[in-house]
Amino acid sequence: MSFNGTFPDTKLGFGLMRLPRTNGKIDVEQVKAMADEFISAGFTYFDTAYAYNGSEEAFRQAVVERYPRDAYTIASKLPVWLLDNKEQMPEAFDVSLRRLGVDFFDYYLLHDIQPARVKLLNDFGAWEFVNKMKAEGKIKHLGFSAHANPQMLDEVLTAHPEVDFVQLQINYLDWESPVILSRKNLEVVRKHNKPVIVMEPVKGGLLANPITAVKDVFAKSNPNATPSSFAIRFAASCEGVAMVLSGMSNMEQVKDNISTMKEFKPLTDDEQGVINVARNLLINPNTVPCTACRYCCDGCPQQINIPEIFKLYNELIQNGEHSNPHVYYGAVKDSGSAAANECVECGQCESVCPQHLHIIQLLKQASAKLD
């Protein structure tokens, strides 16, 4: 296994948040085939988390139990925001090790640092805990993921220069976003000389299947390249990026990403121009910037499939088409989900949303169009 400093030379990582499911459960046989394809192509980096339901166990079955330890590297994350007290941190850490079936993490992150959580991390002694685990050899490389702002990033990195890397949301649509701040956040991490892992390079699938006008722009530039490949290469071309994660859900996505990154070539100036055109076509203040992470779904008392509703709402806004009630009710009622207008406004979803969306109000907007 060849490494370039902290990370493998290959810049594509397999994100395990969006694994294929059959009857609601992760399809481990599909994951095995996808992992085999990924590893056989020379890629080694896998990314999971304590909070990704079933993901750590699926990785153990698909990879750990079938490959030697030096054939892969694994990253997982500690979600302090899911814990009741600091005494639960060692338990959560050990649970992830057991689920994965490994003795140490190649990469371990404090999960989803946001301005409102900085104090919680300090109160829990989370930094002291993960540094202790690294000193004991249970963590090889320590980092954190963040949906943050430049000021917070600068403060955290100044206070904790010991971190080895930072994971950020970077994609061409969010590059100049006043909410996500992809470019500005990347610049802060580069100032601190930390390598960056990219999450959400295709923004929860939005950039993999964009509106027709964007597809046409990409096809004209390169008829053999998928919209996803442009998005992945944009992220990988950014200075300071060491790894780009793709949350893959099927073999087609695995093969497309491998084809894109096996012999990675940065975007040319002309291709950067194509990206700019695509970005301008996609920017629509009326759409919902949801990445379908599904954190909002786990605690919803109504079991509303919020990401799917926002996806259908965005399609309606972007394509200017009338709502198809059969598609909408197939996505909600037939899957056991409540409709958008059944939200009880408890606020649980908004408290965990990494994109800081006003979900309650947005569901009302979606309901007005879809219900």
PDB file of C-alpha atoms in Angstrom, residues 18-317:
ATOM      1  CA  ARG A  18     -25.537   5.414   1.338  1.00  0.00           C
ATOM      2  CA  LEU A  19     -25.085   1.660   0.946  1.00  0.00           C
ATOM      3  CA  PRO A  20     -27.675  -0.299  -1.059  1.00  0.00           C
ATOM      4  CA  ARG A  21     -30.607  -1.642   0.918  1.00  0.00           C
ATOM      5  CA  THR A  22     -33.100  -4.416   0.304  1.00  0.00           C
ATOM      6  CA  ASN A  23     -36.307  -4.419   2.356  1.00  0.00           C
ATOM      7  CA  GLY A  24     -34.836  -1.696   4.511  1.00  0.00           C
ATOM      8  CA  LYS A  25     -31.644  -3.590   5.379  1.00  0.00           C
ATOM      9  CA  ILE A  26     -28.160  -3.081   3.937  1.00  0.00           C
ATOM     10  CA  ASP A  27     -27.600  -5.615   1.147  1.00  0.00           C
ATOM     11  CA  VAL A  28     -24.257  -7.024   2.277  1.00  0.00           C
ATOM     12  CA  GLU A  29     -23.845  -9.206  -0.809  1.00  0.00           C
ATOM     13  CA  GLN A  30     -24.053  -6.113  -3.012  1.00  0.00           C
ATOM     14  CA  VAL A  31     -21.610  -4.319  -0.722  1.00  0.00           C
ATOM     15  CA  LYS A  32     -19.175  -7.231  -1.029  1.00  0.00           C
ATOM     16  CA  ALA A  33     -19.232  -7.016  -4.827  1.00  0.00           C
ATOM     17  CA  MET A  34     -18.807  -3.231  -4.736  1.00  0.00           C
ATOM     18  CA  ALA A  35     -15.935  -3.434  -2.248  1.00  0.00           C
ATOM     19  CA  ASP A  36     -14.236  -6.139  -4.334  1.00  0.00           C
ATOM     20  CA  GLU A  37     -14.404  -3.909  -7.414  1.00  0.00           C
ATOM     21  CA  PHE A  38     -13.047  -0.947  -5.457  1.00  0.00           C
ATOM     22  CA  ILE A  39     -10.149  -2.811  -3.846  1.00  0.00           C
ATOM     23  CA  SER A  40      -9.192  -4.720  -6.993  1.00  0.00           C
ATOM     24  CA  ALA A  41      -8.816  -1.366  -8.767  1.00  0.00           C
ATOM     25  CA  GLY A  42      -6.190  -0.316  -6.217  1.00  0.00           C
ATOM     26  CA  PHE A  43      -8.290   1.844  -3.874  1.00  0.00           C
ATOM     27  CA  THR A  44      -8.166   1.339  -0.115  1.00  0.00           C
ATOM     28  CA  TYR A  45      -9.926   4.133   1.796  1.00  0.00           C
ATOM     29  CA  PHE A  46     -13.347   3.470   3.356  1.00  0.00           C
ATOM     30  CA  ASP A  47     -15.311   5.970   5.445  1.00  0.00           C
ATOM     31  CA  THR A  48     -18.052   5.127   7.932  1.00  0.00           C
ATOM     32  CA  ALA A  49     -19.387   6.399  11.257  1.00  0.00           C
ATOM     33  CA  TYR A  50     -20.996   5.277  14.498  1.00  0.00           C
ATOM     34  CA  ALA A  51     -24.109   7.180  13.358  1.00  0.00           C
ATOM     35  CA  TYR A  52     -24.424   5.449   9.952  1.00  0.00           C
ATOM     36  CA  ASN A  53     -27.040   2.824  10.760  1.00  0.00           C
ATOM     37  CA  GLY A  54     -25.668  -0.650   9.975  1.00  0.00           C
ATOM     38  CA  SER A  55     -22.694   0.662   8.017  1.00  0.00           C
ATOM     39  CA  GLU A  56     -19.915  -0.448  10.362  1.00  0.00           C
ATOM     40  CA  GLU A  57     -21.274  -3.997  10.604  1.00  0.00           C
ATOM     41  CA  ALA A  58     -21.695  -4.173   6.825  1.00  0.00           C
ATOM     42  CA  PHE A  59     -18.076  -3.131   6.331  1.00  0.00           C
ATOM     43  CA  ARG A  60     -16.908  -5.857   8.717  1.00  0.00           C
ATOM     44  CA  GLN A  61     -18.792  -8.509   6.784  1.00  0.00           C
ATOM     45  CA  ALA A  62     -17.896  -7.208   3.337  1.00  0.00           C
ATOM     46  CA  VAL A  63     -14.250  -6.316   3.875  1.00  0.00           C
ATOM     47  CA  VAL A  64     -12.730  -7.032   7.302  1.00  0.00           C
ATOM     48  CA  GLU A  65     -13.776 -10.684   7.343  1.00  0.00           C
ATOM     49  CA  ARG A  66     -12.630 -11.212   3.740  1.00  0.00           C
ATOM     50  CA  TYR A  67      -9.393  -9.212   3.374  1.00  0.00           C
ATOM     51  CA  PRO A  68      -6.102  -8.918   5.277  1.00  0.00           C
ATOM     52  CA  ARG A  69      -5.766  -5.826   7.460  1.00  0.00           C
ATOM     53  CA  ASP A  70      -3.244  -4.157   5.158  1.00  0.00           C
ATOM     54  CA  ALA A  71      -5.616  -4.310   2.162  1.00  0.00           C
ATOM     55  CA  TYR A  72      -7.797  -1.432   3.388  1.00  0.00           C
ATOM     56  CA  THR A  73      -7.891   1.651   5.585  1.00  0.00           C
ATOM     57  CA  ILE A  74     -10.956   2.524   7.595  1.00  0.00           C
ATOM     58  CA  ALA A  75     -12.225   5.817   9.018  1.00  0.00           C
ATOM     59  CA  SER A  76     -15.001   6.153  11.574  1.00  0.00           C
ATOM     60  CA  LYS A  77     -16.363   8.977  13.693  1.00  0.00           C
ATOM     61  CA  LEU A  78     -17.424   9.857  17.239  1.00  0.00           C
ATOM     62  CA  PRO A  79     -20.761  11.736  17.390  1.00  0.00           C
ATOM     63  CA  VAL A  80     -20.639  13.557  20.714  1.00  0.00           C
ATOM     64  CA  TRP A  81     -24.012  15.102  19.840  1.00  0.00           C
ATOM     65  CA  LEU A  82     -25.635  11.647  20.158  1.00  0.00           C
ATOM     66  CA  LEU A  83     -24.255  11.009  23.645  1.00  0.00           C
ATOM     67  CA  ASP A  84     -25.801  11.964  26.979  1.00  0.00           C
ATOM     68  CA  ASN A  85     -22.555  12.421  28.904  1.00  0.00           C
ATOM     69  CA  LYS A  86     -18.773  12.139  28.562  1.00  0.00           C
ATOM     70  CA  GLU A  87     -18.770   8.691  30.180  1.00  0.00           C
ATOM     71  CA  GLN A  88     -20.396   7.323  27.015  1.00  0.00           C
ATOM     72  CA  MET A  89     -17.470   8.290  24.759  1.00  0.00           C
ATOM     73  CA  PRO A  90     -15.293   5.233  25.526  1.00  0.00           C
ATOM     74  CA  GLU A  91     -18.334   2.988  25.062  1.00  0.00           C
ATOM     75  CA  ALA A  92     -19.173   4.494  21.659  1.00  0.00           C
ATOM     76  CA  PHE A  93     -15.527   4.240  20.618  1.00  0.00           C
ATOM     77  CA  ASP A  94     -15.359   0.563  21.585  1.00  0.00           C
ATOM     78  CA  VAL A  95     -18.719  -0.180  19.940  1.00  0.00           C
ATOM     79  CA  SER A  96     -17.354   1.061  16.615  1.00  0.00           C
ATOM     80  CA  LEU A  97     -14.231  -1.094  16.990  1.00  0.00           C
ATOM     81  CA  ARG A  98     -16.375  -4.153  17.716  1.00  0.00           C
ATOM     82  CA  ARG A  99     -18.822  -3.470  14.902  1.00  0.00           C
ATOM     83  CA  LEU A 100     -15.946  -3.098  12.469  1.00  0.00           C
ATOM     84  CA  GLY A 101     -13.975  -6.035  13.854  1.00  0.00           C
ATOM     85  CA  VAL A 102     -10.694  -4.094  13.998  1.00  0.00           C
ATOM     86  CA  ASP A 103      -8.202  -3.263  16.738  1.00  0.00           C
ATOM     87  CA  PHE A 104      -7.504   0.296  15.631  1.00  0.00           C
ATOM     88  CA  PHE A 105      -8.802   3.025  13.349  1.00  0.00           C
ATOM     89  CA  ASP A 106      -6.585   4.173  10.515  1.00  0.00           C
ATOM     90  CA  TYR A 107      -8.514   7.449  10.648  1.00  0.00           C
ATOM     91  CA  TYR A 108     -10.831   8.679  13.382  1.00  0.00           C
ATOM     92  CA  LEU A 109     -12.846  11.871  13.432  1.00  0.00           C
ATOM     93  CA  LEU A 110     -14.850  13.938  15.828  1.00  0.00           C
ATOM     94  CA  HIS A 111     -18.080  13.905  13.837  1.00  0.00           C
ATOM     95  CA  ASP A 112     -19.764  17.022  12.451  1.00  0.00           C
ATOM     96  CA  ILE A 113     -18.327  19.909  14.447  1.00  0.00           C
ATOM     97  CA  GLN A 114     -20.564  22.967  14.265  1.00  0.00           C
ATOM     98  CA  PRO A 115     -20.354  26.302  16.111  1.00  0.00           C
ATOM     99  CA  ALA A 116     -23.049  25.212  18.565  1.00  0.00           C
ATOM    100  CA  ARG A 117     -21.117  22.027  19.407  1.00  0.00           C
ATOM    101  CA  VAL A 118     -17.679  23.448  20.187  1.00  0.00           C
ATOM    102  CA  LYS A 119     -18.577  24.005  23.841  1.00  0.00           C
ATOM    103  CA  LEU A 120     -20.064  20.496  24.091  1.00  0.00           C
ATOM    104  CA  LEU A 121     -16.802  18.984  22.823  1.00  0.00           C
ATOM    105  CA  ASN A 122     -14.855  20.919  25.438  1.00  0.00           C
ATOM    106  CA  ASP A 123     -17.303  20.099  28.240  1.00  0.00           C
ATOM    107  CA  PHE A 124     -17.110  16.396  27.399  1.00  0.00           C
ATOM    108  CA  GLY A 125     -13.317  16.441  27.189  1.00  0.00           C
ATOM    109  CA  ALA A 126     -13.644  14.974  23.701  1.00  0.00           C
ATOM    110  CA  TRP A 127     -10.312  16.310  22.480  1.00  0.00           C
ATOM    111  CA  GLU A 128      -8.495  14.856  25.458  1.00  0.00           C
ATOM    112  CA  PHE A 129     -10.230  11.522  24.920  1.00  0.00           C
ATOM    113  CA  VAL A 130      -9.361  11.100  21.237  1.00  0.00           C
ATOM    114  CA  ASN A 131      -5.792  12.252  21.822  1.00  0.00           C
ATOM    115  CA  LYS A 132      -5.501   9.622  24.566  1.00  0.00           C
ATOM    116  CA  MET A 133      -6.780   6.968  22.160  1.00  0.00           C
ATOM    117  CA  LYS A 134      -4.210   8.065  19.592  1.00  0.00           C
ATOM    118  CA  ALA A 135      -1.426   7.893  22.180  1.00  0.00           C
ATOM    119  CA  GLU A 136      -2.513   4.317  22.942  1.00  0.00           C
ATOM    120  CA  GLY A 137      -2.277   3.393  19.234  1.00  0.00           C
ATOM    121  CA  LYS A 138      -6.002   2.910  18.713  1.00  0.00           C
ATOM    122  CA  ILE A 139      -6.099   5.867  16.320  1.00  0.00           C
ATOM    123  CA  LYS A 140      -3.413   6.278  13.662  1.00  0.00           C
ATOM    124  CA  HIS A 141      -4.582   9.608  12.222  1.00  0.00           C
ATOM    125  CA  LEU A 142      -6.877  12.034  14.039  1.00  0.00           C
ATOM    126  CA  GLY A 143      -9.224  14.525  12.423  1.00  0.00           C
ATOM    127  CA  PHE A 144     -12.662  16.058  12.498  1.00  0.00           C
ATOM    128  CA  SER A 145     -15.501  16.638  10.066  1.00  0.00           C
ATOM    129  CA  ALA A 146     -17.182  20.004  10.017  1.00  0.00           C
ATOM    130  CA  HIS A 147     -20.191  21.797   8.613  1.00  0.00           C
ATOM    131  CA  ALA A 148     -18.792  25.066   9.779  1.00  0.00           C
ATOM    132  CA  ASN A 149     -17.753  28.603   8.998  1.00  0.00           C
ATOM    133  CA  PRO A 150     -14.228  29.956   8.488  1.00  0.00           C
ATOM    134  CA  GLN A 151     -14.055  31.645  11.898  1.00  0.00           C
ATOM    135  CA  MET A 152     -14.958  28.462  13.763  1.00  0.00           C
ATOM    136  CA  LEU A 153     -12.530  26.386  11.715  1.00  0.00           C
ATOM    137  CA  ASP A 154      -9.721  28.818  12.386  1.00  0.00           C
ATOM    138  CA  GLU A 155     -10.440  28.810  16.117  1.00  0.00           C
ATOM    139  CA  VAL A 156     -10.609  25.007  16.348  1.00  0.00           C
ATOM    140  CA  LEU A 157      -7.434  24.458  14.311  1.00  0.00           C
ATOM    141  CA  THR A 158      -5.584  27.099  16.324  1.00  0.00           C
ATOM    142  CA  ALA A 159      -6.627  25.438  19.569  1.00  0.00           C
ATOM    143  CA  HIS A 160      -5.907  21.913  18.281  1.00  0.00           C
ATOM    144  CA  PRO A 161      -2.888  21.896  15.964  1.00  0.00           C
ATOM    145  CA  GLU A 162      -2.458  18.200  16.731  1.00  0.00           C
ATOM    146  CA  VAL A 163      -5.180  17.153  14.281  1.00  0.00           C
ATOM    147  CA  ASP A 164      -3.894  15.427  11.154  1.00  0.00           C
ATOM    148  CA  PHE A 165      -6.692  16.294   8.715  1.00  0.00           C
ATOM    149  CA  VAL A 166     -10.089  17.953   8.286  1.00  0.00           C
ATOM    150  CA  GLN A 167     -13.172  16.704   6.429  1.00  0.00           C
ATOM    151  CA  LEU A 168     -15.214  19.390   4.635  1.00  0.00           C
ATOM    152  CA  GLN A 169     -18.230  19.628   2.356  1.00  0.00           C
ATOM    153  CA  ILE A 170     -16.845  20.745  -1.007  1.00  0.00           C
ATOM    154  CA  ASN A 171     -18.567  20.685  -4.365  1.00  0.00           C
ATOM    155  CA  TYR A 172     -18.863  23.059  -7.274  1.00  0.00           C
ATOM    156  CA  LEU A 173     -22.406  24.149  -6.403  1.00  0.00           C
ATOM    157  CA  ASP A 174     -21.466  25.080  -2.821  1.00  0.00           C
ATOM    158  CA  TRP A 175     -18.127  26.636  -3.813  1.00  0.00           C
ATOM    159  CA  GLU A 176     -19.312  30.213  -3.256  1.00  0.00           C
ATOM    160  CA  SER A 177     -22.394  29.385  -1.180  1.00  0.00           C
ATOM    161  CA  PRO A 178     -22.968  31.932   1.622  1.00  0.00           C
ATOM    162  CA  VAL A 179     -24.211  29.072   3.808  1.00  0.00           C
ATOM    163  CA  ILE A 180     -21.824  26.175   3.080  1.00  0.00           C
ATOM    164  CA  LEU A 181     -18.794  28.387   2.312  1.00  0.00           C
ATOM    165  CA  SER A 182     -16.814  25.606   0.622  1.00  0.00           C
ATOM    166  CA  ARG A 183     -14.041  27.767  -0.833  1.00  0.00           C
ATOM    167  CA  LYS A 184     -13.532  29.917   2.255  1.00  0.00           C
ATOM    168  CA  ASN A 185     -13.480  26.916   4.592  1.00  0.00           C
ATOM    169  CA  LEU A 186     -10.932  25.172   2.382  1.00  0.00           C
ATOM    170  CA  GLU A 187      -8.727  28.253   2.439  1.00  0.00           C
ATOM    171  CA  VAL A 188      -8.717  28.282   6.252  1.00  0.00           C
ATOM    172  CA  VAL A 189      -7.688  24.631   6.478  1.00  0.00           C
ATOM    173  CA  ARG A 190      -4.960  25.202   3.875  1.00  0.00           C
ATOM    174  CA  LYS A 191      -3.677  28.117   5.974  1.00  0.00           C
ATOM    175  CA  HIS A 192      -3.183  25.648   8.816  1.00  0.00           C
ATOM    176  CA  ASN A 193      -1.411  23.211   6.460  1.00  0.00           C
ATOM    177  CA  LYS A 194      -3.840  20.359   7.068  1.00  0.00           C
ATOM    178  CA  PRO A 195      -4.881  17.964   4.283  1.00  0.00           C
ATOM    179  CA  VAL A 196      -8.574  17.943   3.431  1.00  0.00           C
ATOM    180  CA  ILE A 197     -10.962  15.048   2.875  1.00  0.00           C
ATOM    181  CA  VAL A 198     -13.945  16.033   0.756  1.00  0.00           C
ATOM    182  CA  MET A 199     -17.476  14.923   1.599  1.00  0.00           C
ATOM    183  CA  GLU A 200     -20.586  15.564  -0.492  1.00  0.00           C
ATOM    184  CA  PRO A 201     -18.715  16.129  -3.800  1.00  0.00           C
ATOM    185  CA  VAL A 202     -21.951  15.359  -5.678  1.00  0.00           C
ATOM    186  CA  LYS A 203     -24.158  16.982  -2.998  1.00  0.00           C
ATOM    187  CA  GLY A 204     -26.172  13.937  -2.025  1.00  0.00           C
ATOM    188  CA  GLY A 205     -26.647  12.894  -5.656  1.00  0.00           C
ATOM    189  CA  LEU A 206     -27.947  16.246  -6.907  1.00  0.00           C
ATOM    190  CA  LEU A 207     -24.861  16.771  -9.078  1.00  0.00           C
ATOM    191  CA  ALA A 208     -24.946  13.172 -10.301  1.00  0.00           C
ATOM    192  CA  ASN A 209     -28.338  13.639 -11.886  1.00  0.00           C
ATOM    193  CA  PRO A 210     -28.734  17.380 -12.522  1.00  0.00           C
ATOM    194  CA  ILE A 211     -31.321  19.137 -14.628  1.00  0.00           C
ATOM    195  CA  THR A 212     -31.292  18.487 -18.383  1.00  0.00           C
ATOM    196  CA  ALA A 213     -29.633  21.794 -19.232  1.00  0.00           C
ATOM    197  CA  VAL A 214     -26.619  20.904 -17.076  1.00  0.00           C
ATOM    198  CA  LYS A 215     -26.396  17.402 -18.527  1.00  0.00           C
ATOM    199  CA  ASP A 216     -26.323  18.953 -21.999  1.00  0.00           C
ATOM    200  CA  VAL A 217     -23.476  21.292 -21.033  1.00  0.00           C
ATOM    201  CA  PHE A 218     -21.367  18.402 -19.775  1.00  0.00           C
ATOM    202  CA  ALA A 219     -22.223  16.180 -22.738  1.00  0.00           C
ATOM    203  CA  LYS A 220     -21.133  18.881 -25.147  1.00  0.00           C
ATOM    204  CA  SER A 221     -17.810  19.196 -23.331  1.00  0.00           C
ATOM    205  CA  ASN A 222     -17.208  15.440 -23.086  1.00  0.00           C
ATOM    206  CA  PRO A 223     -19.899  13.017 -24.262  1.00  0.00           C
ATOM    207  CA  ASN A 224     -18.088  10.113 -22.568  1.00  0.00           C
ATOM    208  CA  ALA A 225     -18.011  11.688 -19.096  1.00  0.00           C
ATOM    209  CA  THR A 226     -20.856  11.561 -16.580  1.00  0.00           C
ATOM    210  CA  PRO A 227     -22.019  14.590 -14.565  1.00  0.00           C
ATOM    211  CA  SER A 228     -20.686  12.772 -11.480  1.00  0.00           C
ATOM    212  CA  SER A 229     -17.211  12.556 -12.971  1.00  0.00           C
ATOM    213  CA  PHE A 230     -17.095  16.324 -13.482  1.00  0.00           C
ATOM    214  CA  ALA A 231     -18.174  16.872  -9.866  1.00  0.00           C
ATOM    215  CA  ILE A 232     -15.671  14.383  -8.445  1.00  0.00           C
ATOM    216  CA  ARG A 233     -12.822  15.828 -10.493  1.00  0.00           C
ATOM    217  CA  PHE A 234     -13.733  19.359  -9.445  1.00  0.00           C
ATOM    218  CA  ALA A 235     -13.337  18.412  -5.775  1.00  0.00           C
ATOM    219  CA  ALA A 236     -10.170  16.386  -6.369  1.00  0.00           C
ATOM    220  CA  SER A 237      -8.629  19.268  -8.352  1.00  0.00           C
ATOM    221  CA  CYS A 238      -8.825  21.697  -5.426  1.00  0.00           C
ATOM    222  CA  GLU A 239      -5.446  22.466  -3.906  1.00  0.00           C
ATOM    223  CA  GLY A 240      -4.976  20.810  -0.533  1.00  0.00           C
ATOM    224  CA  VAL A 241      -7.467  17.998  -1.132  1.00  0.00           C
ATOM    225  CA  ALA A 242      -6.012  14.594  -0.306  1.00  0.00           C
ATOM    226  CA  MET A 243      -9.114  12.424  -0.608  1.00  0.00           C
ATOM    227  CA  VAL A 244     -12.579  12.675  -2.154  1.00  0.00           C
ATOM    228  CA  LEU A 245     -15.324  10.525  -0.667  1.00  0.00           C
ATOM    229  CA  SER A 246     -18.168   9.232  -2.771  1.00  0.00           C
ATOM    230  CA  GLY A 247     -21.166   7.687  -1.036  1.00  0.00           C
ATOM    231  CA  MET A 248     -21.735   4.834  -3.452  1.00  0.00           C
ATOM    232  CA  SER A 249     -25.010   2.920  -3.626  1.00  0.00           C
ATOM    233  CA  ASN A 250     -24.566   0.574  -6.582  1.00  0.00           C
ATOM    234  CA  MET A 251     -21.980  -1.017  -8.842  1.00  0.00           C
ATOM    235  CA  GLU A 252     -22.562   1.496 -11.632  1.00  0.00           C
ATOM    236  CA  GLN A 253     -21.435   4.312  -9.344  1.00  0.00           C
ATOM    237  CA  VAL A 254     -18.390   2.338  -8.216  1.00  0.00           C
ATOM    238  CA  LYS A 255     -17.278   1.691 -11.787  1.00  0.00           C
ATOM    239  CA  ASP A 256     -17.882   5.280 -12.862  1.00  0.00           C
ATOM    240  CA  ASN A 257     -15.846   6.639  -9.951  1.00  0.00           C
ATOM    241  CA  ILE A 258     -13.033   4.169 -10.566  1.00  0.00           C
ATOM    242  CA  SER A 259     -12.952   5.151 -14.232  1.00  0.00           C
ATOM    243  CA  THR A 260     -12.765   8.806 -13.202  1.00  0.00           C
ATOM    244  CA  MET A 261     -10.106   8.463 -10.493  1.00  0.00           C
ATOM    245  CA  LYS A 262      -7.974   5.469 -11.518  1.00  0.00           C
ATOM    246  CA  GLU A 263      -5.697   7.809 -13.438  1.00  0.00           C
ATOM    247  CA  PHE A 264      -6.881  11.121 -12.051  1.00  0.00           C
ATOM    248  CA  LYS A 265      -6.429  14.204 -14.198  1.00  0.00           C
ATOM    249  CA  PRO A 266      -7.224  17.666 -12.760  1.00  0.00           C
ATOM    250  CA  LEU A 267      -9.782  19.773 -14.567  1.00  0.00           C
ATOM    251  CA  THR A 268      -8.423  21.868 -17.427  1.00  0.00           C
ATOM    252  CA  ASP A 269      -9.139  25.585 -17.671  1.00  0.00           C
ATOM    253  CA  ASP A 270     -11.771  24.852 -20.307  1.00  0.00           C
ATOM    254  CA  GLU A 271     -13.417  22.267 -18.046  1.00  0.00           C
ATOM    255  CA  GLN A 272     -13.405  24.740 -15.152  1.00  0.00           C
ATOM    256  CA  GLY A 273     -15.322  27.053 -17.478  1.00  0.00           C
ATOM    257  CA  VAL A 274     -17.856  24.291 -18.116  1.00  0.00           C
ATOM    258  CA  ILE A 275     -18.242  23.851 -14.356  1.00  0.00           C
ATOM    259  CA  ASN A 276     -18.958  27.576 -13.995  1.00  0.00           C
ATOM    260  CA  VAL A 277     -21.710  27.350 -16.611  1.00  0.00           C
ATOM    261  CA  ALA A 278     -23.218  24.322 -14.841  1.00  0.00           C
ATOM    262  CA  ARG A 279     -23.105  26.107 -11.490  1.00  0.00           C
ATOM    263  CA  ASN A 280     -24.916  29.141 -12.822  1.00  0.00           C
ATOM    264  CA  LEU A 281     -27.620  26.939 -14.326  1.00  0.00           C
ATOM    265  CA  LEU A 282     -28.139  25.092 -11.045  1.00  0.00           C
ATOM    266  CA  ILE A 283     -28.230  28.030  -8.669  1.00  0.00           C
ATOM    267  CA  ASN A 284     -31.877  28.463  -7.767  1.00  0.00           C
ATOM    268  CA  PRO A 285     -32.818  30.206  -4.525  1.00  0.00           C
ATOM    269  CA  ASN A 286     -36.112  28.330  -4.406  1.00  0.00           C
ATOM    270  CA  THR A 287     -34.676  24.812  -4.207  1.00  0.00           C
ATOM    271  CA  VAL A 288     -33.800  23.030  -0.969  1.00  0.00           C
ATOM    272  CA  PRO A 289     -30.034  22.374  -0.514  1.00  0.00           C
ATOM    273  CA  CYS A 290     -30.610  18.964   1.079  1.00  0.00           C
ATOM    274  CA  THR A 291     -27.804  16.376   0.755  1.00  0.00           C
ATOM    275  CA  ALA A 292     -29.956  13.391   1.803  1.00  0.00           C
ATOM    276  CA  CYS A 293     -27.746  12.486   4.763  1.00  0.00           C
ATOM    277  CA  ARG A 294     -30.945  11.302   6.502  1.00  0.00           C
ATOM    278  CA  TYR A 295     -29.914  12.432  10.000  1.00  0.00           C
ATOM    279  CA  CYS A 296     -33.332  14.121  10.123  1.00  0.00           C
ATOM    280  CA  CYS A 297     -35.180  10.834   9.568  1.00  0.00           C
ATOM    281  CA  ASP A 298     -33.916   8.734  12.472  1.00  0.00           C
ATOM    282  CA  GLY A 299     -35.749  10.607  15.228  1.00  0.00           C
ATOM    283  CA  CYS A 300     -38.801  11.805  13.299  1.00  0.00           C
ATOM    284  CA  PRO A 301     -41.919  10.733  15.265  1.00  0.00           C
ATOM    285  CA  GLN A 302     -43.960  10.750  12.027  1.00  0.00           C
ATOM    286  CA  GLN A 303     -41.337   8.820  10.052  1.00  0.00           C
ATOM    287  CA  ILE A 304     -41.422  11.414   7.280  1.00  0.00           C
ATOM    288  CA  ASN A 305     -39.039  10.672   4.413  1.00  0.00           C
ATOM    289  CA  ILE A 306     -37.806  14.248   4.425  1.00  0.00           C
ATOM    290  CA  PRO A 307     -34.943  13.886   1.878  1.00  0.00           C
ATOM    291  CA  GLU A 308     -37.196  12.162  -0.671  1.00  0.00           C
ATOM    292  CA  ILE A 309     -39.864  14.837  -0.306  1.00  0.00           C
ATOM    293  CA  PHE A 310     -37.262  17.580  -0.811  1.00  0.00           C
ATOM    294  CA  LYS A 311     -35.875  15.719  -3.830  1.00  0.00           C
ATOM    295  CA  LEU A 312     -39.306  15.626  -5.484  1.00  0.00           C
ATOM    296  CA  TYR A 313     -39.939  19.250  -4.546  1.00  0.00           C
ATOM    297  CA  ASN A 314     -36.609  20.307  -6.091  1.00  0.00           C
ATOM    298  CA  GLU A 315     -37.370  18.402  -9.272  1.00  0.00           C
ATOM    299  CA  LEU A 316     -40.667  20.231  -9.492  1.00  0.00           C
ATOM    300  CA  ILE A 317     -39.015  23.642  -8.976  1.00  0.00           C
TER     301      ILE A 317
END
